[in-house]
Amino acid sequence: MNHFTIKAQLPSLNEYQDACRAHWSKGREFKACTEELISIYIRKALREGSLQPAAGQVDMVIYYNERTVKRDTDNIQSASKFILDSMRACGIVKNDSRKHIRQIYSVIEDGAKADSVDVYIFPVGELHVKFIDKGGT
């Protein structure tokens, strides 16, 4: 299965907007640092063999594992922008357009022991909806 795990809580849309409002360069730096963090985990998964570049259009399932319920759903899911841009930069997908990423399914799991994000990538047609409920493929 094509996947990688980010062992960190990714920033929310509110945090990114705050950085952008502070100064235009702060927003750029914030985005670059976030994408570098994600890229570290992508490169690790490539080395370990759990992740390979996608050959065609894909569907994705992103599990946001949250220790608490303090953050809003939309703020958590906004991190998909950083994830897709990092995947493109690392060569996992050719582009983050709809030509290459057909659908993204987001699942927020509350009560995790540690904040993390699990990203699963499926060639179009291979994702079974029951996977989203961690029922397996």
Short mmCIF file of C-alpha atoms in Angstrom, two decimals:
data_model
loop_
_atom_site.label_atom_id
_atom_site.label_comp_id
_atom_site.label_asym_id
_atom_site.label_seq_id
_atom_site.Cartn_x
_atom_site.Cartn_y
_atom_site.Cartn_z
CA MET A 1 0.00 0.00 0.00
CA ASN A 2 1.33 3.44 -0.95
CA HIS A 3 1.43 5.58 2.19
CA PHE A 4 3.43 7.77 4.54
CA THR A 5 3.00 9.11 8.06
CA ILE A 6 3.78 12.59 9.33
CA LYS A 7 4.57 12.34 13.03
CA ALA A 8 3.44 15.84 13.88
CA GLN A 9 0.34 17.98 14.05
CA LEU A 10 0.17 20.07 10.90
CA PRO A 11 -0.73 23.74 11.27
CA SER A 12 -4.28 24.95 10.90
CA LEU A 13 -5.60 27.45 8.39
CA ASN A 14 -5.89 29.99 11.22
CA GLU A 15 -2.18 29.67 12.02
CA TYR A 16 -1.25 30.10 8.36
CA GLN A 17 -3.53 33.13 7.98
CA ASP A 18 -2.01 34.71 11.09
CA ALA A 19 1.47 34.32 9.60
CA CYS A 20 0.34 35.80 6.28
CA ARG A 21 -1.27 38.78 8.01
CA ALA A 22 1.85 39.46 10.06
CA HIS A 23 3.98 40.08 6.94
CA TRP A 24 4.03 38.67 3.42
CA SER A 25 7.41 37.03 4.02
CA LYS A 26 6.19 35.35 7.23
CA GLY A 27 3.46 33.54 5.31
CA ARG A 28 5.96 32.36 2.70
CA GLU A 29 8.38 31.18 5.40
CA PHE A 30 5.58 29.44 7.32
CA LYS A 31 4.48 27.51 4.21
CA ALA A 32 8.06 26.59 3.28
CA CYS A 33 8.85 25.29 6.80
CA THR A 34 5.64 23.26 6.92
CA GLU A 35 6.31 21.71 3.51
CA GLU A 36 9.91 20.91 4.47
CA LEU A 37 8.67 19.05 7.57
CA ILE A 38 6.25 17.01 5.44
CA SER A 39 8.96 16.37 2.83
CA ILE A 40 11.21 14.84 5.48
CA TYR A 41 8.56 12.16 6.14
CA ILE A 42 7.91 11.66 2.42
CA ARG A 43 11.61 11.06 1.73
CA LYS A 44 11.79 8.69 4.71
CA ALA A 45 8.86 6.66 3.34
CA LEU A 46 10.49 6.57 -0.11
CA ARG A 47 13.71 5.20 1.43
CA GLU A 48 11.79 2.60 3.45
CA GLY A 49 9.74 1.51 0.42
CA SER A 50 6.25 2.29 1.76
CA LEU A 51 5.84 5.09 -0.79
CA GLN A 52 6.44 5.20 -4.53
CA PRO A 53 5.70 7.93 -7.09
CA ALA A 54 2.20 7.68 -8.55
CA ALA A 55 1.97 6.58 -12.17
CA GLY A 56 -1.39 8.18 -12.92
CA GLN A 57 -4.41 9.81 -11.36
CA VAL A 58 -4.94 8.95 -7.69
CA ASP A 59 -7.43 9.09 -4.85
CA MET A 60 -6.18 9.85 -1.36
CA VAL A 61 -7.30 9.18 2.18
CA ILE A 62 -5.82 11.43 4.85
CA TYR A 63 -6.24 10.47 8.51
CA TYR A 64 -5.67 13.38 10.87
CA ASN A 65 -4.94 11.77 14.25
CA GLU A 66 -5.67 14.40 16.90
CA ARG A 67 -5.03 14.05 20.64
CA THR A 68 -7.72 16.60 21.50
CA VAL A 69 -10.92 17.99 19.97
CA LYS A 70 -9.83 21.63 20.27
CA ARG A 71 -9.31 22.33 16.55
CA ASP A 72 -12.11 22.86 14.04
CA THR A 73 -12.59 20.32 11.25
CA ASP A 74 -12.01 22.83 8.44
CA ASN A 75 -8.79 24.10 10.02
CA ILE A 76 -7.43 20.58 10.37
CA GLN A 77 -8.32 19.56 6.80
CA SER A 78 -6.76 22.70 5.32
CA ALA A 79 -3.37 21.01 5.85
CA SER A 80 -4.08 18.96 2.72
CA LYS A 81 -2.76 21.94 0.73
CA PHE A 82 0.65 21.61 2.38
CA ILE A 83 0.60 17.82 1.92
CA LEU A 84 -0.19 18.00 -1.81
CA ASP A 85 2.39 20.70 -2.48
CA SER A 86 5.03 18.62 -0.67
CA MET A 87 4.08 15.49 -2.62
CA ARG A 88 4.46 17.44 -5.87
CA ALA A 89 7.83 18.86 -4.80
CA CYS A 90 9.08 15.35 -3.88
CA GLY A 91 7.91 13.84 -7.17
CA ILE A 92 5.17 11.64 -5.71
CA VAL A 93 2.60 13.24 -8.02
CA LYS A 94 3.36 15.16 -11.21
CA ASN A 95 0.99 17.94 -10.25
CA ASP A 96 -1.62 18.58 -7.59
CA SER A 97 -4.30 19.44 -10.15
CA ARG A 98 -7.47 17.40 -10.56
CA LYS A 99 -5.88 15.72 -13.55
CA HIS A 100 -3.57 13.94 -11.09
CA ILE A 101 -5.50 14.04 -7.78
CA ARG A 102 -9.10 12.96 -8.37
CA GLN A 103 -10.40 12.93 -4.81
CA ILE A 104 -9.22 13.46 -1.24
CA TYR A 105 -11.09 11.82 1.62
CA SER A 106 -10.38 13.21 5.07
CA VAL A 107 -10.94 11.39 8.34
CA ILE A 108 -10.33 12.96 11.73
CA GLU A 109 -9.55 10.47 14.48
CA ASP A 110 -9.90 11.96 17.96
CA GLY A 111 -8.19 10.66 21.08
CA ALA A 112 -4.91 9.64 19.46
CA LYS A 113 -1.93 9.04 21.74
CA ALA A 114 0.10 11.47 19.64
CA ASP A 115 -0.76 13.93 16.87
CA SER A 116 0.06 12.58 13.43
CA VAL A 117 -1.20 12.40 9.87
CA ASP A 118 -1.45 9.21 7.79
CA VAL A 119 -1.63 9.66 4.02
CA TYR A 120 -2.76 6.77 1.78
CA ILE A 121 -2.54 7.00 -2.02
CA PHE A 122 -4.55 4.75 -4.34
CA PRO A 123 -4.64 4.53 -8.13
CA VAL A 124 -8.11 5.58 -9.27
CA GLY A 125 -10.46 2.61 -9.01
CA GLU A 126 -8.56 0.82 -6.24
CA LEU A 127 -9.92 2.69 -3.23
CA HIS A 128 -12.79 0.94 -1.53
CA VAL A 129 -14.96 3.19 0.62
CA LYS A 130 -14.82 0.74 3.52
CA PHE A 131 -11.12 1.63 3.85
CA ILE A 132 -12.09 5.06 5.12
CA ASP A 133 -13.57 3.47 8.24
CA LYS A 134 -10.30 1.54 8.72
CA GLY A 135 -12.08 -1.61 7.58
CA GLY A 136 -9.22 -2.46 5.22
CA THR A 137 -9.19 -2.91 1.48
#
